Amino acid sequence: MKNSIEIIAEIAQGFEGNEKLTDLLIKGAISSDADAVKFQLVYADELATPDYEHYQLFKELEMAQSIWTSVCEKIHDAGKKVYFDVFGLFSLDMAKKVGADGVKLSTTEFYNNTLFDRAIVDFEMLFLSVGGIPIEDIDKKISVLSKLEIDKICLMYGFQSEPTPLDQNNLNKLSIFKNRYPDFRIGFMDHSDGALDDAFHLSLVAIGTGINVIEKHITLDRELKIEDYISGIAPTEFIKFVDLVRRFEPVMGINSLKLTEQEETYRNKATKSVVAISNLKLGDTLTLDSIALKRCSKPIGESSILEIEQAIGKTLATDISINSPVLKVNL
């Protein structure tokens, strides 16, 4: 069965501008069998002013185009997709040049309309973060989109509070987004504490809202405390996480109240039907003294009578032996 939920191994800034660390994280993400790997494609002067507190960190995250091209090639060779958070037209163009499959506009770039307009033209997959964005602004942004543009977009909900407390995840919002924007794919950005079992369980709860995408942080080793490790889990743990999602994603089943084949089988085994509690003859009138609701060895079928009221007062058209079902065709 084709996976219905796309799992993104989110490296974010965890590569720290280090080519070797980048390579190790890629190997870890690929080994987990996630569907895609995502980085933040950071260029300091595109993202912040020199006096911003994290400007120097952003400078250290910058890597050459050739490195990013190699990153995409390695991930593609493993049959996985590559996504980048972009923060302006320069990083958007870079993502396109190095072969990214799609880009994400974080909450930082939600109001950057020029970037949004270019991104939706340049890429077939656009993740749009709606965490922390007022609903009126979301409505305004997506109300003017064409069907073709809508098909490219996945609305991503979640936010990072390093880590986000469980009771602040507000997973009900995922269901609300699903109902409010039925034509859009919906994704969850999991920022639970990577040190707790919550890191495995939160996304499983989110599956119940009908999401299409899970973005989950991966780190090389939590003890190293590299950038963006707080919500990250190590590659061996990420393997377990992916396995859990794959195991539980089918439990939502069909989007219908129609009985499945196994439910039909269960119903036919569990349901009582009208049976004779004495030997009955052709022409007998059925009464509470002659019939009852019981399970019997013959399975429920289209001719079974499941409500005794439907048989009371009816005249038999054939003989019925004791403990045999009384069928509609017998009346």
mmCIF file of C-alpha atoms in Angstrom:
data_model
loop_
_atom_site.group_PDB
_atom_site.id
_atom_site.type_symbol
_atom_site.label_atom_id
_atom_site.label_comp_id
_atom_site.label_asym_id
_atom_site.label_seq_id
_atom_site.Cartn_x
_atom_site.Cartn_y
_atom_site.Cartn_z
ATOM 1 C CA MET A 1 0.000 0.000 0.000
ATOM 2 C CA LYS A 2 1.298 3.433 -0.921
ATOM 3 C CA ASN A 3 2.173 5.610 2.069
ATOM 4 C CA SER A 4 -0.508 8.246 2.550
ATOM 5 C CA ILE A 5 1.478 10.435 4.948
ATOM 6 C CA GLU A 6 4.696 12.068 3.773
ATOM 7 C CA ILE A 7 7.351 12.094 6.501
ATOM 8 C CA ILE A 8 9.939 14.862 6.259
ATOM 9 C CA ALA A 9 13.191 14.472 8.200
ATOM 10 C CA GLU A 10 13.793 18.082 9.229
ATOM 11 C CA ILE A 11 17.495 18.873 9.586
ATOM 12 C CA ALA A 12 16.724 22.614 9.681
ATOM 13 C CA GLN A 13 19.903 24.404 10.845
ATOM 14 C CA GLY A 14 21.328 21.258 12.437
ATOM 15 C CA PHE A 15 24.013 20.937 9.756
ATOM 16 C CA GLU A 16 25.703 24.049 11.246
ATOM 17 C CA GLY A 17 27.305 24.963 7.911
ATOM 18 C CA ASN A 18 29.575 21.927 8.210
ATOM 19 C CA GLU A 19 29.837 19.711 5.132
ATOM 20 C CA LYS A 20 30.845 16.609 7.098
ATOM 21 C CA LEU A 21 28.019 17.027 9.597
ATOM 22 C CA THR A 22 25.645 17.591 6.700
ATOM 23 C CA ASP A 23 26.706 14.311 5.122
ATOM 24 C CA LEU A 24 26.234 12.386 8.375
ATOM 25 C CA LEU A 25 22.757 13.844 8.875
ATOM 26 C CA ILE A 26 21.802 12.957 5.311
ATOM 27 C CA LYS A 27 22.882 9.360 5.881
ATOM 28 C CA GLY A 28 20.857 9.241 9.089
ATOM 29 C CA ALA A 29 17.754 10.668 7.414
ATOM 30 C CA ILE A 30 18.016 8.258 4.491
ATOM 31 C CA SER A 31 18.505 5.268 6.789
ATOM 32 C CA SER A 32 15.291 6.163 8.622
ATOM 33 C CA ASP A 33 13.340 5.706 5.375
ATOM 34 C CA ALA A 34 11.689 9.108 5.672
ATOM 35 C CA ASP A 35 10.189 10.312 2.394
ATOM 36 C CA ALA A 36 12.098 13.590 2.249
ATOM 37 C CA VAL A 37 14.896 15.576 3.872
ATOM 38 C CA LYS A 38 14.627 19.302 4.555
ATOM 39 C CA PHE A 39 17.172 22.001 5.365
ATOM 40 C CA GLN A 40 17.001 25.707 6.044
ATOM 41 C CA LEU A 41 18.813 27.391 3.169
ATOM 42 C CA VAL A 42 20.187 30.356 5.058
ATOM 43 C CA TYR A 43 22.032 33.409 3.768
ATOM 44 C CA ALA A 44 22.523 35.896 6.572
ATOM 45 C CA ASP A 45 22.059 39.122 4.632
ATOM 46 C CA GLU A 46 18.810 37.837 3.174
ATOM 47 C CA LEU A 47 17.399 36.960 6.570
ATOM 48 C CA ALA A 48 18.572 39.607 9.036
ATOM 49 C CA THR A 49 20.452 42.834 9.625
ATOM 50 C CA PRO A 50 24.059 42.653 10.910
ATOM 51 C CA ASP A 51 22.985 43.834 14.359
ATOM 52 C CA TYR A 52 20.489 40.970 14.773
ATOM 53 C CA GLU A 53 21.472 38.648 17.639
ATOM 54 C CA HIS A 54 21.763 35.544 15.444
ATOM 55 C CA TYR A 55 23.297 37.184 12.384
ATOM 56 C CA GLN A 56 26.708 35.571 12.915
ATOM 57 C CA LEU A 57 25.091 32.157 13.352
ATOM 58 C CA PHE A 58 23.304 32.669 10.033
ATOM 59 C CA LYS A 59 26.630 33.537 8.378
ATOM 60 C CA GLU A 60 28.115 30.292 9.656
ATOM 61 C CA LEU A 61 25.265 28.316 8.077
ATOM 62 C CA GLU A 62 26.094 29.496 4.567
ATOM 63 C CA MET A 63 27.483 26.835 2.245
ATOM 64 C CA ALA A 64 28.595 26.874 -1.380
ATOM 65 C CA GLN A 65 26.250 26.000 -4.227
ATOM 66 C CA SER A 66 28.417 23.002 -5.122
ATOM 67 C CA ILE A 67 27.858 21.508 -1.657
ATOM 68 C CA TRP A 68 24.101 21.897 -1.896
ATOM 69 C CA THR A 69 24.130 20.364 -5.371
ATOM 70 C CA SER A 70 25.955 17.356 -3.940
ATOM 71 C CA VAL A 71 23.451 17.187 -1.064
ATOM 72 C CA CYS A 72 20.528 16.999 -3.486
ATOM 73 C CA GLU A 73 22.247 14.382 -5.622
ATOM 74 C CA LYS A 74 22.919 12.111 -2.641
ATOM 75 C CA ILE A 75 19.356 12.343 -1.411
ATOM 76 C CA HIS A 76 17.887 11.844 -4.868
ATOM 77 C CA ASP A 77 20.138 8.848 -5.457
ATOM 78 C CA ALA A 78 18.530 7.281 -2.380
ATOM 79 C CA GLY A 79 15.076 7.828 -3.884
ATOM 80 C CA LYS A 80 14.126 10.603 -1.460
ATOM 81 C CA LYS A 81 12.995 14.188 -1.995
ATOM 82 C CA VAL A 82 14.813 17.365 -0.947
ATOM 83 C CA TYR A 83 13.090 20.463 0.401
ATOM 84 C CA PHE A 84 14.478 23.785 1.587
ATOM 85 C CA ASP A 85 13.154 26.552 3.785
ATOM 86 C CA VAL A 86 13.895 29.693 1.794
ATOM 87 C CA PHE A 87 14.046 33.257 3.095
ATOM 88 C CA GLY A 88 14.184 35.381 -0.040
ATOM 89 C CA LEU A 89 14.648 35.323 -3.777
ATOM 90 C CA PHE A 90 18.343 34.470 -3.552
ATOM 91 C CA SER A 91 17.787 31.273 -1.565
ATOM 92 C CA LEU A 92 14.753 30.468 -3.709
ATOM 93 C CA ASP A 93 16.880 30.673 -6.845
ATOM 94 C CA MET A 94 19.581 28.620 -5.158
ATOM 95 C CA ALA A 95 17.067 25.915 -4.233
ATOM 96 C CA LYS A 96 16.009 25.738 -7.866
ATOM 97 C CA LYS A 97 19.587 25.625 -9.181
ATOM 98 C CA VAL A 98 20.687 22.789 -6.898
ATOM 99 C CA GLY A 99 17.675 20.610 -7.739
ATOM 100 C CA ALA A 100 15.246 20.894 -4.813
ATOM 101 C CA ASP A 101 11.866 19.188 -5.177
ATOM 102 C CA GLY A 102 10.057 21.908 -3.279
ATOM 103 C CA VAL A 103 10.395 24.756 -0.832
ATOM 104 C CA LYS A 104 8.831 25.880 2.389
ATOM 105 C CA LEU A 105 7.923 29.382 3.448
ATOM 106 C CA SER A 106 8.042 29.508 7.222
ATOM 107 C CA THR A 107 6.057 31.917 9.360
ATOM 108 C CA THR A 108 9.013 34.284 8.855
ATOM 109 C CA GLU A 109 8.117 34.574 5.164
ATOM 110 C CA PHE A 110 4.309 34.259 5.276
ATOM 111 C CA TYR A 111 3.812 37.925 4.406
ATOM 112 C CA ASN A 112 6.530 37.984 1.745
ATOM 113 C CA ASN A 113 4.139 38.063 -1.215
ATOM 114 C CA THR A 114 6.863 38.456 -3.831
ATOM 115 C CA LEU A 115 8.603 35.333 -2.566
ATOM 116 C CA PHE A 116 5.327 33.414 -2.420
ATOM 117 C CA ASP A 117 4.370 34.374 -5.976
ATOM 118 C CA ARG A 118 7.755 33.309 -7.325
ATOM 119 C CA ALA A 119 7.897 30.096 -5.307
ATOM 120 C CA ILE A 120 4.535 28.860 -6.527
ATOM 121 C CA VAL A 121 5.666 29.367 -10.110
ATOM 122 C CA ASP A 122 9.130 27.843 -9.713
ATOM 123 C CA PHE A 123 8.163 24.706 -7.761
ATOM 124 C CA GLU A 124 5.518 22.001 -7.887
ATOM 125 C CA MET A 125 5.549 21.661 -4.086
ATOM 126 C CA LEU A 126 5.186 24.588 -1.709
ATOM 127 C CA PHE A 127 4.858 24.158 2.048
ATOM 128 C CA LEU A 128 3.283 27.229 3.640
ATOM 129 C CA SER A 129 3.582 27.592 7.410
ATOM 130 C CA VAL A 130 0.415 28.905 9.064
ATOM 131 C CA GLY A 131 1.604 28.511 12.659
ATOM 132 C CA GLY A 132 1.182 31.816 14.474
ATOM 133 C CA ILE A 133 -0.716 33.397 11.560
ATOM 134 C CA PRO A 134 -4.205 34.891 12.210
ATOM 135 C CA ILE A 135 -6.955 33.062 10.347
ATOM 136 C CA GLU A 136 -8.009 36.255 8.570
ATOM 137 C CA ASP A 137 -4.572 36.558 7.006
ATOM 138 C CA ILE A 138 -4.576 32.920 5.930
ATOM 139 C CA ASP A 139 -8.005 33.350 4.320
ATOM 140 C CA LYS A 140 -6.845 36.453 2.492
ATOM 141 C CA LYS A 141 -3.714 34.773 1.131
ATOM 142 C CA ILE A 142 -5.272 31.590 -0.180
ATOM 143 C CA SER A 143 -8.705 32.860 -1.267
ATOM 144 C CA VAL A 144 -7.288 34.195 -4.546
ATOM 145 C CA LEU A 145 -5.414 31.032 -5.545
ATOM 146 C CA SER A 146 -6.264 28.998 -8.620
ATOM 147 C CA LYS A 147 -6.963 25.252 -8.564
ATOM 148 C CA LEU A 148 -3.516 24.651 -10.063
ATOM 149 C CA GLU A 149 -1.865 26.689 -7.293
ATOM 150 C CA ILE A 150 -3.908 25.015 -4.543
ATOM 151 C CA ASP A 151 -2.762 21.613 -5.763
ATOM 152 C CA LYS A 152 0.858 22.659 -5.162
ATOM 153 C CA ILE A 153 0.400 23.810 -1.567
ATOM 154 C CA CYS A 154 0.498 22.056 1.785
ATOM 155 C CA LEU A 155 -0.520 24.182 4.765
ATOM 156 C CA MET A 156 1.800 23.409 7.683
ATOM 157 C CA TYR A 157 0.678 23.959 11.273
ATOM 158 C CA GLY A 158 2.905 23.939 14.351
ATOM 159 C CA PHE A 159 5.427 26.172 16.084
ATOM 160 C CA GLN A 160 8.674 25.872 17.997
ATOM 161 C CA SER A 161 8.828 26.885 21.663
ATOM 162 C CA GLU A 162 12.037 24.898 22.189
ATOM 163 C CA PRO A 163 10.296 22.518 22.755
ATOM 164 C CA THR A 164 6.572 23.172 22.372
ATOM 165 C CA PRO A 165 4.712 21.979 25.516
ATOM 166 C CA LEU A 166 2.232 19.185 24.841
ATOM 167 C CA ASP A 167 -0.783 21.238 25.880
ATOM 168 C CA GLN A 168 0.168 24.006 23.450
ATOM 169 C CA ASN A 169 0.113 21.892 20.301
ATOM 170 C CA ASN A 170 -3.609 22.491 19.757
ATOM 171 C CA LEU A 171 -4.034 19.555 17.399
ATOM 172 C CA ASN A 172 -7.729 20.399 17.048
ATOM 173 C CA LYS A 173 -6.575 23.195 14.774
ATOM 174 C CA LEU A 174 -5.435 20.587 12.266
ATOM 175 C CA SER A 175 -9.016 19.306 12.001
ATOM 176 C CA ILE A 176 -10.306 22.860 11.719
ATOM 177 C CA PHE A 177 -7.845 23.624 8.921
ATOM 178 C CA LYS A 178 -8.859 20.368 7.192
ATOM 179 C CA ASN A 179 -12.527 21.354 7.298
ATOM 180 C CA ARG A 180 -11.987 25.017 6.468
ATOM 181 C CA TYR A 181 -9.638 24.330 3.550
ATOM 182 C CA PRO A 182 -10.791 20.940 2.187
ATOM 183 C CA ASP A 183 -8.910 21.350 -1.100
ATOM 184 C CA PHE A 184 -5.518 21.780 0.583
ATOM 185 C CA ARG A 185 -3.109 19.245 1.954
ATOM 186 C CA ILE A 186 -2.476 19.782 5.671
ATOM 187 C CA GLY A 187 0.769 19.055 7.512
ATOM 188 C CA PHE A 188 1.928 18.991 11.126
ATOM 189 C CA MET A 189 5.274 20.373 12.284
ATOM 190 C CA ASP A 190 6.148 18.279 15.335
ATOM 191 C CA HIS A 191 8.218 20.259 17.848
ATOM 192 C CA SER A 192 7.794 17.995 20.860
ATOM 193 C CA ASP A 193 10.668 17.374 23.275
ATOM 194 C CA GLY A 194 13.061 14.980 21.566
ATOM 195 C CA ALA A 195 14.185 13.663 24.951
ATOM 196 C CA LEU A 196 10.725 12.338 25.873
ATOM 197 C CA ASP A 197 8.396 9.631 24.582
ATOM 198 C CA ASP A 198 6.252 12.549 23.412
ATOM 199 C CA ALA A 199 8.555 12.657 20.398
ATOM 200 C CA PHE A 200 7.036 9.355 19.263
ATOM 201 C CA HIS A 201 3.446 9.818 20.380
ATOM 202 C CA LEU A 202 2.444 13.356 19.418
ATOM 203 C CA SER A 203 2.501 12.806 15.668
ATOM 204 C CA LEU A 204 0.517 9.589 16.099
ATOM 205 C CA VAL A 205 -2.258 11.629 17.704
ATOM 206 C CA ALA A 206 -2.024 14.138 14.853
ATOM 207 C CA ILE A 207 -2.616 11.351 12.332
ATOM 208 C CA GLY A 208 -6.172 11.139 13.672
ATOM 209 C CA THR A 209 -6.936 14.592 12.292
ATOM 210 C CA GLY A 210 -6.353 13.454 8.727
ATOM 211 C CA ILE A 211 -3.010 15.143 8.031
ATOM 212 C CA ASN A 212 -1.030 14.505 4.864
ATOM 213 C CA VAL A 213 2.475 15.464 6.019
ATOM 214 C CA ILE A 214 4.581 15.168 9.192
ATOM 215 C CA GLU A 215 7.695 17.288 9.602
ATOM 216 C CA LYS A 216 9.948 15.920 12.343
ATOM 217 C CA HIS A 217 13.384 17.110 13.485
ATOM 218 C CA ILE A 218 16.343 14.780 13.200
ATOM 219 C CA THR A 219 19.678 15.322 14.933
ATOM 220 C CA LEU A 220 22.911 13.369 14.890
ATOM 221 C CA ASP A 221 23.142 12.767 18.636
ATOM 222 C CA ARG A 222 21.213 14.684 21.295
ATOM 223 C CA GLU A 223 24.259 14.650 23.571
ATOM 224 C CA LEU A 224 26.138 16.793 21.031
ATOM 225 C CA LYS A 225 23.521 19.565 21.398
ATOM 226 C CA ILE A 226 24.045 20.746 17.832
ATOM 227 C CA GLU A 227 21.765 23.422 16.398
ATOM 228 C CA ASP A 228 18.034 22.541 16.382
ATOM 229 C CA TYR A 229 18.560 19.435 18.509
ATOM 230 C CA ILE A 230 15.881 20.226 21.125
ATOM 231 C CA SER A 231 13.008 18.691 19.166
ATOM 232 C CA GLY A 232 15.283 16.305 17.289
ATOM 233 C CA ILE A 233 15.734 12.591 17.652
ATOM 234 C CA ALA A 234 18.793 10.594 16.580
ATOM 235 C CA PRO A 235 18.751 8.487 13.397
ATOM 236 C CA THR A 236 18.191 5.186 15.238
ATOM 237 C CA GLU A 237 15.203 6.745 16.990
ATOM 238 C CA PHE A 238 13.985 8.285 13.744
ATOM 239 C CA ILE A 239 13.856 4.783 12.257
ATOM 240 C CA LYS A 240 11.523 3.772 15.103
ATOM 241 C CA PHE A 241 9.453 6.915 14.551
ATOM 242 C CA VAL A 242 8.960 6.207 10.843
ATOM 243 C CA ASP A 243 8.071 2.592 11.611
ATOM 244 C CA LEU A 244 5.457 3.751 14.134
ATOM 245 C CA VAL A 245 3.854 6.157 11.679
ATOM 246 C CA ARG A 246 3.784 3.512 8.950
ATOM 247 C CA ARG A 247 2.224 1.030 11.367
ATOM 248 C CA PHE A 248 -0.493 3.373 12.567
ATOM 249 C CA GLU A 249 -1.324 5.464 9.500
ATOM 250 C CA PRO A 250 -3.708 2.805 8.105
ATOM 251 C CA VAL A 251 -5.842 2.793 11.270
ATOM 252 C CA MET A 252 -7.909 5.767 10.074
ATOM 253 C CA GLY A 253 -9.279 3.561 7.320
ATOM 254 C CA ILE A 254 -11.855 4.658 4.776
ATOM 255 C CA ASN A 255 -13.585 8.026 4.829
ATOM 256 C CA SER A 256 -17.027 6.442 4.824
ATOM 257 C CA LEU A 257 -19.549 4.868 7.206
ATOM 258 C CA LYS A 258 -20.068 1.957 4.825
ATOM 259 C CA LEU A 259 -19.256 -1.364 6.493
ATOM 260 C CA THR A 260 -15.996 -2.979 5.470
ATOM 261 C CA GLU A 261 -15.832 -6.645 4.504
ATOM 262 C CA GLN A 262 -14.480 -7.567 7.938
ATOM 263 C CA GLU A 263 -17.184 -5.517 9.671
ATOM 264 C CA GLU A 264 -19.802 -7.360 7.612
ATOM 265 C CA THR A 265 -18.271 -10.663 8.680
ATOM 266 C CA TYR A 266 -18.279 -9.569 12.328
ATOM 267 C CA ARG A 267 -21.903 -8.402 12.086
ATOM 268 C CA ASN A 268 -22.994 -11.672 10.517
ATOM 269 C CA LYS A 269 -21.323 -13.664 13.281
ATOM 270 C CA ALA A 270 -22.409 -11.478 16.183
ATOM 271 C CA THR A 271 -26.013 -10.608 15.281
ATOM 272 C CA LYS A 272 -28.982 -12.683 16.408
ATOM 273 C CA SER A 273 -31.727 -13.602 13.938
ATOM 274 C CA VAL A 274 -35.206 -15.075 14.265
ATOM 275 C CA VAL A 275 -35.160 -18.852 14.802
ATOM 276 C CA ALA A 276 -37.828 -21.432 15.545
ATOM 277 C CA ILE A 277 -37.925 -22.625 19.175
ATOM 278 C CA SER A 278 -40.174 -25.555 18.284
ATOM 279 C CA ASN A 279 -40.947 -27.547 15.157
ATOM 280 C CA LEU A 280 -43.240 -25.374 13.039
ATOM 281 C CA LYS A 281 -45.582 -26.354 10.224
ATOM 282 C CA LEU A 282 -46.692 -24.698 7.001
ATOM 283 C CA GLY A 283 -49.603 -22.392 7.819
ATOM 284 C CA ASP A 284 -48.563 -21.784 11.444
ATOM 285 C CA THR A 285 -48.845 -18.185 12.686
ATOM 286 C CA LEU A 286 -45.670 -17.019 14.352
ATOM 287 C CA THR A 287 -45.869 -15.908 17.994
ATOM 288 C CA LEU A 288 -43.475 -15.175 20.853
ATOM 289 C CA ASP A 289 -44.039 -18.762 21.964
ATOM 290 C CA SER A 290 -42.773 -20.198 18.655
ATOM 291 C CA ILE A 291 -39.831 -17.989 17.712
ATOM 292 C CA ALA A 292 -36.966 -16.079 19.386
ATOM 293 C CA LEU A 293 -33.836 -14.070 18.568
ATOM 294 C CA LYS A 294 -30.751 -16.286 18.793
ATOM 295 C CA ARG A 295 -27.397 -16.876 17.185
ATOM 296 C CA CYS A 296 -27.348 -20.039 15.133
ATOM 297 C CA SER A 297 -24.957 -22.021 12.955
ATOM 298 C CA LYS A 298 -26.188 -20.486 9.686
ATOM 299 C CA PRO A 299 -24.734 -17.048 8.871
ATOM 300 C CA ILE A 300 -26.798 -13.914 8.541
ATOM 301 C CA GLY A 301 -27.871 -13.220 4.965
ATOM 302 C CA GLU A 302 -30.159 -10.942 2.978
ATOM 303 C CA SER A 303 -33.184 -13.063 3.868
ATOM 304 C CA SER A 304 -32.456 -13.160 7.618
ATOM 305 C CA ILE A 305 -34.938 -11.509 9.970
ATOM 306 C CA LEU A 306 -33.098 -9.443 12.591
ATOM 307 C CA GLU A 307 -36.084 -7.866 14.363
ATOM 308 C CA ILE A 308 -38.607 -10.262 15.847
ATOM 309 C CA GLU A 309 -41.440 -7.765 15.330
ATOM 310 C CA GLN A 310 -41.085 -8.292 11.573
ATOM 311 C CA ALA A 311 -42.044 -11.988 12.005
ATOM 312 C CA ILE A 312 -44.729 -11.925 14.730
ATOM 313 C CA GLY A 313 -48.205 -12.597 13.266
ATOM 314 C CA LYS A 314 -46.859 -13.815 9.912
ATOM 315 C CA THR A 315 -47.936 -17.161 8.429
ATOM 316 C CA LEU A 316 -45.370 -19.758 7.452
ATOM 317 C CA ALA A 317 -45.205 -20.847 3.823
ATOM 318 C CA THR A 318 -43.118 -23.924 4.689
ATOM 319 C CA ASP A 319 -42.180 -26.195 7.574
ATOM 320 C CA ILE A 320 -39.382 -24.960 9.886
ATOM 321 C CA SER A 321 -37.529 -27.332 12.205
ATOM 322 C CA ILE A 322 -36.552 -26.353 15.743
ATOM 323 C CA ASN A 323 -33.423 -24.144 16.039
ATOM 324 C CA SER A 324 -33.509 -23.311 12.333
ATOM 325 C CA PRO A 325 -33.659 -19.709 11.141
ATOM 326 C CA VAL A 326 -36.935 -18.251 9.995
ATOM 327 C CA LEU A 327 -36.242 -16.386 6.770
ATOM 328 C CA LYS A 328 -38.151 -13.757 4.851
ATOM 329 C CA VAL A 329 -38.596 -16.290 2.043
ATOM 330 C CA ASN A 330 -40.357 -18.621 4.476
ATOM 331 C CA LEU A 331 -43.199 -16.142 5.086
#
